[in-house]
Amino acid sequence: MIIVTGGAGFIGANFVLDWLALNDEPVLNLDKLTYAGNLENLASIEQDARHVFVHGDIADAPLLAHLFAQHRPRAVVNFAAESHVDRSIKGPEAFVQTNVVGTLHLLEASRAYWSSLEKEEQQAFRFLHVSTDEVYGSLEPGEPAFTEQHPFEPNSPYSASKAASDHLVRAWHHTYGLPVLTTNCSNNYGPYHFPEKLIPLMIINALAGKPLPIYGDGQQIRDWLYVRDHCSAIRQVLERGSVGETYNIGGWNEQTNLDIVGQICGLLDEWRPLPDGRSYRQQIVFVKDRPGHDRRYAIDARKLEHELGWKPAETFASGLRKTVAWYLEHPDWVANVQSGAYRTWMQTQYAETALA
Ligand code: NAD
Ligand code: TYD
């Protein structure tokens, strides 16, 4: 069996659902259920005996020791993290606690367990750390996309904490021999995406008749990948990646934020036209920029393609259609995540645009 951490969050839940749809190997899912963790994402496997959910923290060393001893995993896939840049700007401490201290404890628990294994099991064991392209910093227009050799130049508390965790994972391999793999992926989008992030926020605000808040000039560029393509890449790296290596994952799909929002509005205009015939684009408002806002991310995923033969299955057009359709088909999921805590965040973050 494998241990997945953070499997009630956006990418982790997609990974667990796909994993169990594709094979019978059980998953132990360890998740703290922060505001971003949502068991509703896993409702379809509630009765599935192959999925064991444990409510807990990756920084809880005694719990980890118990789980490793009891379940004897062949691999750990670490998704658990604080993941939202804006929240990291308002409160960085939780990011250091989970992303750095939590990863440290998970590495230590993995190492203790791995050291106790027979040689053959040791060789087969993997610790796969899921990270982000944001550790590489920001690119100027025209600069080549990030390769795995790009220096780490994190600019936000979030990316700094992820960079620190990547360094720990690397060191646990070089110092202790733990068989690790690291993946650095670009921005994901798709089903179960918590609506504090750009794409789901824009879909939900548009449908609610609320402003669509574009930070700064909206010309910042992100490289978008459909979440299930990210999950397929992780599965490939887990099974066939070279131990100690880092793999970039991306969709070769750079878009400005303003273009993304325009495309979302275009789909909604087609599928949920406004009664007065106006476009959802009318709801776009330009708001104060994010402090230290990275201008451009772009991932060079050639290593993954050449070594492991991975390619994304979705284009941005097909992935965005699936995503917008999913939000239109799941109004109950949307209503349930917009709890009291979510409303408080929206009020704090977007006070000046009176979005709440
Ligand atoms: P998310 O915020 O949606 O989910 C994070 C999950 O981790 C939640 O279920 C949360 O409850 C859980 N969690 C948080 N702290 C925990 C702790 N201390 N112990 C156990 N569980 C804890 O995040 P996501 O977007 O699904 O991202 C998953 C991973 O992928 C993160 O490591 C993130 O850095 C990385 N990543 C995300 C993106 C993206 O675009 N979302 C891109 C590249 C990499
Ligand atoms: P986000 O989804 O928070 O991901 P990240 O910051 O990790 O890339 O934001 C994506 C881009 O969209 C980023 O450039 C910030 C921008 N953005 C807005 O313009 N308005 C918003 O309300 C949000 C949440 C993000």
Coordinates of C-alpha atoms and ligand atoms in Angstrom, one line a residue:
M1 CA 0.0 0.0 0.0
I2 CA 1.0 3.6 -0.3
I3 CA 0.6 6.6 2.1
V4 CA -0.7 9.8 0.5
T5 CA -0.6 12.9 2.6
G6 CA -3.0 15.9 1.9
G7 CA -5.3 13.6 0.0
A8 CA -8.4 15.5 1.0
G9 CA -7.1 18.7 -0.8
F10 CA -7.4 19.6 -4.5
I11 CA -4.6 17.6 -6.1
G12 CA -4.4 14.9 -3.5
A13 CA -8.1 14.1 -3.8
N14 CA -7.8 13.9 -7.6
F15 CA -4.7 11.6 -7.2
V16 CA -6.5 9.3 -4.7
L17 CA -9.6 9.0 -6.9
D18 CA -7.6 8.3 -10.0
W19 CA -5.3 5.9 -8.2
L20 CA -8.1 3.7 -7.0
A21 CA -9.9 3.9 -10.3
L22 CA -6.8 2.5 -12.0
N23 CA -5.6 -0.2 -9.6
D24 CA -6.4 -2.1 -6.4
E25 CA -3.4 -1.0 -4.3
P26 CA -4.8 0.5 -1.1
V27 CA -4.1 4.1 0.0
L28 CA -3.7 5.4 3.5
N29 CA -4.7 9.0 3.3
L30 CA -3.3 11.2 6.1
D31 CA -4.8 14.7 6.1
K32 CA -5.2 17.4 8.8
L33 CA -8.4 18.7 7.2
T34 CA -7.4 22.4 7.3
Y35 CA -9.8 24.8 5.6
A36 CA -8.5 23.4 2.3
G37 CA -9.1 19.7 3.1
N38 CA -12.6 18.5 2.3
L39 CA -13.9 14.9 2.8
E40 CA -16.6 15.7 0.3
N41 CA -14.0 15.4 -2.4
L42 CA -13.7 11.7 -1.4
A43 CA -17.4 11.0 -1.0
S44 CA -17.4 8.6 -4.0
I45 CA -14.9 6.3 -2.2
E46 CA -16.4 6.6 1.3
Q47 CA -17.3 2.9 1.4
D48 CA -14.2 1.7 -0.5
A49 CA -12.1 -0.6 1.8
R50 CA -9.0 0.2 -0.3
H51 CA -9.1 3.8 1.1
V52 CA -8.2 4.3 4.8
F53 CA -8.6 7.9 5.9
V54 CA -6.7 9.2 8.9
H55 CA -7.3 12.6 10.3
G56 CA -3.9 13.9 11.4
D57 CA -0.9 16.1 11.0
I58 CA 2.3 15.3 9.0
A59 CA 4.2 17.0 11.8
D60 CA 2.9 14.5 14.4
A61 CA 5.9 12.2 14.8
P62 CA 4.3 9.6 17.2
L63 CA 1.3 9.3 14.8
L64 CA 3.6 8.8 11.8
A65 CA 5.6 6.1 13.6
H66 CA 2.4 4.3 14.4
L67 CA 1.0 4.5 10.9
F68 CA 4.3 3.3 9.3
A69 CA 4.5 0.3 11.7
Q70 CA 0.9 -0.6 11.2
H71 CA 0.5 -0.2 7.5
R72 CA 4.0 -0.8 6.1
P73 CA 3.8 1.3 3.0
R74 CA 6.0 0.8 -0.1
A75 CA 5.8 4.5 -0.9
V76 CA 4.8 7.9 0.5
V77 CA 3.4 10.6 -1.8
N78 CA 3.6 14.0 0.0
F79 CA 0.9 16.5 -1.1
A80 CA 0.2 17.9 2.4
A81 CA 1.0 21.6 2.4
E82 CA -0.3 25.1 3.0
S83 CA -0.7 26.1 -0.7
H84 CA -2.1 29.6 -1.2
V85 CA 0.3 32.5 -1.8
D86 CA -2.0 35.2 -0.6
R87 CA -2.6 33.4 2.7
S88 CA 1.2 33.0 3.1
I89 CA 1.6 36.8 2.7
K90 CA -1.0 37.4 5.5
G91 CA 0.3 34.6 7.8
P92 CA 3.6 32.8 6.9
E93 CA 4.0 30.8 10.1
A94 CA 1.6 28.0 9.2
F95 CA 3.5 27.6 5.9
V96 CA 6.8 27.1 7.7
Q97 CA 5.1 24.7 10.2
T98 CA 3.5 22.4 7.7
N99 CA 5.7 22.8 4.6
V100 CA 9.0 22.7 6.4
V101 CA 8.6 21.2 9.9
G102 CA 5.9 18.8 8.6
T103 CA 8.0 17.6 5.8
L104 CA 11.0 17.2 8.2
H105 CA 8.9 14.9 10.4
L106 CA 7.5 12.9 7.5
L107 CA 11.1 12.4 6.2
E108 CA 12.3 11.3 9.6
A109 CA 9.4 8.9 10.0
S110 CA 10.0 7.5 6.5
R111 CA 13.7 7.1 7.2
A112 CA 13.2 5.3 10.5
Y113 CA 10.8 2.9 8.8
W114 CA 12.9 2.5 5.7
S115 CA 16.0 1.7 7.8
S116 CA 14.2 -1.1 9.4
L117 CA 13.3 -2.8 6.1
E118 CA 15.0 -5.8 4.4
K119 CA 17.4 -4.8 1.6
E120 CA 15.0 -5.6 -1.2
E121 CA 12.1 -3.6 0.4
Q122 CA 14.5 -0.7 1.0
Q123 CA 15.4 -0.6 -2.6
A124 CA 11.8 -0.6 -3.7
F125 CA 10.7 2.1 -1.3
R126 CA 10.0 5.6 -2.6
F127 CA 9.4 9.0 -0.9
L128 CA 7.8 11.2 -3.6
H129 CA 7.7 14.9 -2.7
V130 CA 5.2 17.0 -4.6
S131 CA 6.4 20.6 -5.2
T132 CA 5.9 23.6 -7.3
D133 CA 7.5 25.6 -10.1
E134 CA 7.3 28.7 -7.8
V135 CA 10.6 27.6 -6.1
Y136 CA 12.4 28.8 -9.2
G137 CA 11.3 32.4 -8.9
S138 CA 10.0 34.6 -11.7
L139 CA 10.9 34.8 -15.4
E140 CA 11.2 37.8 -17.6
P141 CA 9.4 37.8 -20.9
G142 CA 11.4 35.8 -23.5
E143 CA 13.5 34.0 -20.9
P144 CA 13.6 30.2 -21.4
A145 CA 11.3 28.1 -19.3
F146 CA 12.5 26.7 -15.9
T147 CA 14.6 23.5 -16.3
E148 CA 15.4 21.3 -13.3
Q149 CA 18.8 23.1 -13.2
H150 CA 17.3 26.5 -12.7
P151 CA 18.5 28.0 -9.4
F152 CA 16.0 28.3 -6.5
E153 CA 14.9 31.9 -6.2
P154 CA 11.6 31.8 -4.2
N155 CA 9.9 35.1 -3.7
S156 CA 6.8 34.5 -1.5
P157 CA 6.6 32.9 1.9
Y158 CA 4.8 30.0 0.3
S159 CA 7.5 29.4 -2.4
A160 CA 10.2 29.9 0.2
S161 CA 8.7 27.2 2.4
K162 CA 8.3 24.8 -0.5
A163 CA 11.9 25.4 -1.6
A164 CA 13.0 24.7 2.0
S165 CA 11.1 21.4 1.9
D166 CA 12.6 20.5 -1.5
H167 CA 16.1 21.0 0.0
L168 CA 15.3 18.8 3.0
V169 CA 14.1 16.0 0.7
R170 CA 17.3 16.3 -1.4
A171 CA 19.5 16.2 1.7
W172 CA 17.7 13.1 3.1
H173 CA 18.7 11.3 0.0
H174 CA 22.3 12.5 -0.2
T175 CA 23.0 12.1 3.6
Y176 CA 20.9 9.1 4.5
G177 CA 20.3 7.4 1.2
L178 CA 16.5 7.7 1.5
P179 CA 15.1 6.9 -2.0
V180 CA 13.4 10.2 -2.8
L181 CA 11.8 11.7 -5.9
T182 CA 10.8 15.3 -6.3
T183 CA 8.3 16.8 -8.8
N184 CA 8.0 20.5 -9.5
C185 CA 4.7 21.3 -11.2
S186 CA 3.2 24.4 -12.7
N187 CA -0.3 25.8 -11.8
N188 CA -3.0 23.1 -11.7
Y189 CA -6.7 23.5 -12.4
G190 CA -9.7 21.2 -12.5
P191 CA -12.4 19.6 -10.3
Y192 CA -12.3 20.1 -6.5
H193 CA -10.1 23.2 -6.8
F194 CA -10.7 25.4 -3.7
P195 CA -12.3 28.7 -4.8
E196 CA -9.6 30.9 -3.3
K197 CA -7.4 30.2 -6.4
L198 CA -7.8 32.1 -9.6
I199 CA -9.8 29.7 -11.9
P200 CA -12.4 28.4 -9.5
L201 CA -12.8 31.8 -7.8
M202 CA -13.5 33.4 -11.2
I203 CA -16.1 30.8 -12.2
I204 CA -17.9 31.1 -8.9
N205 CA -17.8 34.8 -8.6
A206 CA -19.0 35.2 -12.2
L207 CA -22.0 32.9 -11.6
A208 CA -22.8 34.8 -8.4
G209 CA -22.8 38.1 -10.2
K210 CA -19.8 39.3 -8.2
P211 CA -16.7 41.2 -9.4
L212 CA -13.9 39.3 -11.0
P213 CA -10.8 40.7 -9.2
I214 CA -7.7 40.9 -11.4
Y215 CA -4.5 41.7 -9.5
G216 CA -2.5 44.6 -11.0
D217 CA -2.6 44.7 -14.8
G218 CA -3.5 41.0 -15.2
Q219 CA -0.5 40.4 -17.5
Q220 CA 1.1 38.0 -15.1
I221 CA 1.7 34.6 -16.8
R222 CA 1.2 31.1 -15.4
D223 CA 1.7 27.8 -17.1
W224 CA -1.5 25.8 -16.6
L225 CA -1.9 22.0 -16.3
Y226 CA -5.1 20.0 -15.9
V227 CA -4.9 18.3 -12.5
R228 CA -5.4 14.8 -13.7
D229 CA -2.4 15.2 -16.1
H230 CA -0.4 16.2 -13.0
C231 CA -1.6 13.0 -11.3
S232 CA -0.6 10.8 -14.3
A233 CA 2.8 12.4 -14.2
I234 CA 3.2 11.7 -10.5
R235 CA 2.3 8.1 -11.1
Q236 CA 4.9 7.7 -13.8
V237 CA 7.6 9.3 -11.7
L238 CA 6.7 7.1 -8.7
E239 CA 7.0 3.9 -10.8
R240 CA 9.8 4.7 -13.1
G241 CA 11.6 7.9 -12.0
S242 CA 15.3 7.7 -11.1
V243 CA 15.9 7.9 -7.4
G244 CA 17.3 11.2 -6.2
E245 CA 16.1 13.0 -9.3
T246 CA 13.8 16.0 -9.7
Y247 CA 11.2 16.1 -12.5
N248 CA 9.5 19.3 -13.8
I249 CA 5.8 18.8 -14.7
G250 CA 4.0 21.3 -17.0
G251 CA 1.6 21.7 -19.8
W252 CA 3.5 24.0 -22.1
N253 CA 0.6 26.4 -21.7
E254 CA 1.5 29.9 -20.8
Q255 CA -1.4 32.3 -20.4
T256 CA -1.9 35.7 -18.9
N257 CA -4.4 35.9 -16.0
L258 CA -6.6 38.3 -18.0
D259 CA -6.7 35.8 -20.9
I260 CA -7.7 33.0 -18.5
V261 CA -10.5 35.1 -17.1
G262 CA -11.7 36.1 -20.6
Q263 CA -11.9 32.4 -21.6
I264 CA -13.9 31.5 -18.5
C265 CA -16.3 34.3 -19.2
G266 CA -16.5 33.1 -22.9
L267 CA -17.6 29.6 -21.8
L268 CA -20.1 30.9 -19.3
D269 CA -21.5 33.3 -21.9
E270 CA -22.1 30.2 -24.0
W271 CA -23.4 27.8 -21.4
R272 CA -25.1 30.1 -18.8
P273 CA -25.9 33.3 -20.8
L274 CA -26.9 36.3 -18.7
P275 CA -30.6 37.3 -19.2
D276 CA -29.7 40.7 -20.4
G277 CA -27.3 39.3 -23.0
R278 CA -24.3 41.0 -21.6
S279 CA -21.0 39.2 -21.2
Y280 CA -19.6 38.1 -17.8
R281 CA -16.5 40.1 -18.9
Q282 CA -18.4 43.2 -17.6
Q283 CA -17.7 41.9 -14.1
I284 CA -13.9 42.2 -14.4
V285 CA -12.4 44.7 -12.0
F286 CA -8.7 45.5 -11.6
V287 CA -7.6 45.5 -7.9
K288 CA -4.5 46.2 -6.0
D289 CA -1.6 44.0 -7.0
R290 CA -0.3 41.1 -4.8
P291 CA 2.9 42.2 -2.9
G292 CA 6.0 40.7 -4.6
H293 CA 3.8 39.2 -7.4
D294 CA 5.8 36.9 -9.6
R295 CA 5.5 38.0 -13.2
R296 CA 5.9 34.8 -15.1
Y297 CA 6.2 31.0 -14.6
A298 CA 7.0 28.6 -17.4
I299 CA 8.0 24.9 -17.0
D300 CA 10.3 23.0 -19.3
A301 CA 9.0 19.4 -18.9
R302 CA 11.3 17.8 -21.5
K303 CA 13.1 15.6 -19.0
L304 CA 9.9 13.9 -18.0
E305 CA 8.8 13.5 -21.6
H306 CA 12.2 12.1 -22.8
E307 CA 13.0 9.9 -19.8
L308 CA 9.5 8.6 -18.9
G309 CA 7.5 9.3 -22.0
W310 CA 4.9 11.4 -20.2
K311 CA 2.7 14.0 -22.0
P312 CA -0.4 15.8 -20.9
A313 CA -3.7 14.3 -22.2
E314 CA -5.6 17.6 -22.1
T315 CA -5.1 20.8 -24.0
F316 CA -6.0 24.0 -22.1
A317 CA -9.2 24.4 -24.2
S318 CA -10.4 20.8 -23.4
G319 CA -9.3 21.0 -19.7
L320 CA -11.0 24.4 -19.1
R321 CA -14.2 23.1 -20.7
K322 CA -14.2 20.1 -18.3
T323 CA -13.4 22.4 -15.4
V324 CA -16.1 24.9 -16.0
A325 CA -18.6 22.1 -16.7
W326 CA -17.7 20.5 -13.4
Y327 CA -18.4 23.6 -11.4
L328 CA -21.7 24.1 -13.2
E329 CA -22.7 20.5 -12.4
H330 CA -21.7 20.7 -8.7
P331 CA -23.5 23.6 -7.1
D332 CA -23.8 21.7 -3.8
W333 CA -20.0 21.2 -3.6
V334 CA -19.6 24.9 -4.2
A335 CA -22.2 25.9 -1.7
N336 CA -20.7 23.6 1.0
V337 CA -17.1 25.0 0.6
Q338 CA -18.3 28.5 0.9
S339 CA -18.6 28.1 4.7
G340 CA -18.2 30.8 7.3
A341 CA -14.4 30.6 7.3
Y342 CA -14.3 31.0 3.5
R343 CA -16.5 34.1 3.7
T344 CA -14.1 35.6 6.3
W345 CA -11.2 35.0 4.0
M346 CA -13.0 36.7 1.1
Q347 CA -13.9 39.7 3.2
T348 CA -10.3 40.1 4.4
Q349 CA -8.6 39.6 1.1
Y350 CA -11.0 41.5 -1.1
A351 CA -12.2 44.2 1.3
E352 CA -11.4 47.1 -1.1
T353 CA -13.4 45.7 -3.9
A354 CA -16.4 45.0 -1.7
L355 CA -16.5 41.4 -3.0
A356 CA -17.8 39.7 0.0
Ligands
NAD1 P1 -4.6 22.2 -1.1 O1 -4.4 23.4 -0.3 O2 -5.9 22.1 -1.9 O3 -4.6 20.9 -0.2 C1 -3.7 20.7 0.8 C2 -4.2 19.5 1.6 O4 -3.2 19.3 2.7 C3 -5.5 19.8 2.4 O5 -6.3 18.7 2.3 C4 -5.0 20.0 3.8 O6 -6.0 19.7 4.8 C5 -3.8 19.1 3.9 N1 -2.9 19.6 5.0 C6 -2.4 20.8 5.2 N2 -1.6 20.8 6.2 C7 -1.5 19.6 6.6 C8 -0.7 18.9 7.7 N3 0.1 19.6 8.5 N4 -0.8 17.6 7.8 C9 -1.6 16.8 7.0 N5 -2.4 17.4 6.0 C10 -2.3 18.7 5.8 O7 -3.3 22.1 -2.0 P2 -3.2 21.5 -3.5 O8 -3.4 22.6 -4.5 O9 -3.9 20.2 -3.6 O10 -1.6 21.2 -3.5 C11 -1.1 19.9 -3.1 C12 0.4 19.9 -3.2 O11 0.8 20.2 -4.5 C13 1.1 21.0 -2.3 O12 2.3 20.5 -1.8 C14 1.4 22.1 -3.3 O13 2.5 22.9 -2.9 C15 1.7 21.3 -4.6 N6 1.4 22.1 -5.8 C16 0.2 22.7 -6.1 C17 0.0 23.3 -7.3 C18 -1.3 24.0 -7.6 O14 -1.5 24.6 -8.6 N7 -2.3 23.8 -6.7 C19 1.0 23.3 -8.3 C20 2.2 22.7 -8.0 C21 2.4 22.0 -6.8
TYD2 P1 -3.3 31.6 -7.7 O1 -4.4 30.8 -8.3 O2 -3.4 32.1 -6.3 O3 -2.0 30.7 -7.9 P2 -0.4 31.2 -7.8 O4 -0.3 32.5 -7.1 O5 0.1 30.1 -6.9 O6 0.1 31.2 -9.2 O7 -3.1 32.8 -8.7 C1 -2.9 32.7 -10.1 C2 -2.6 34.0 -10.7 O8 -3.9 34.8 -10.6 C3 -1.6 34.9 -9.9 O9 -0.8 35.6 -10.9 C4 -2.5 35.8 -9.1 C5 -3.7 36.0 -9.9 N1 -5.0 36.2 -9.2 C6 -5.7 37.4 -9.5 O10 -5.4 38.2 -10.4 N2 -6.9 37.5 -8.8 C7 -7.3 36.7 -7.8 O11 -8.3 37.0 -7.1 C8 -6.5 35.6 -7.5 C9 -6.9 34.6 -6.4 C10 -5.3 35.4 -8.2

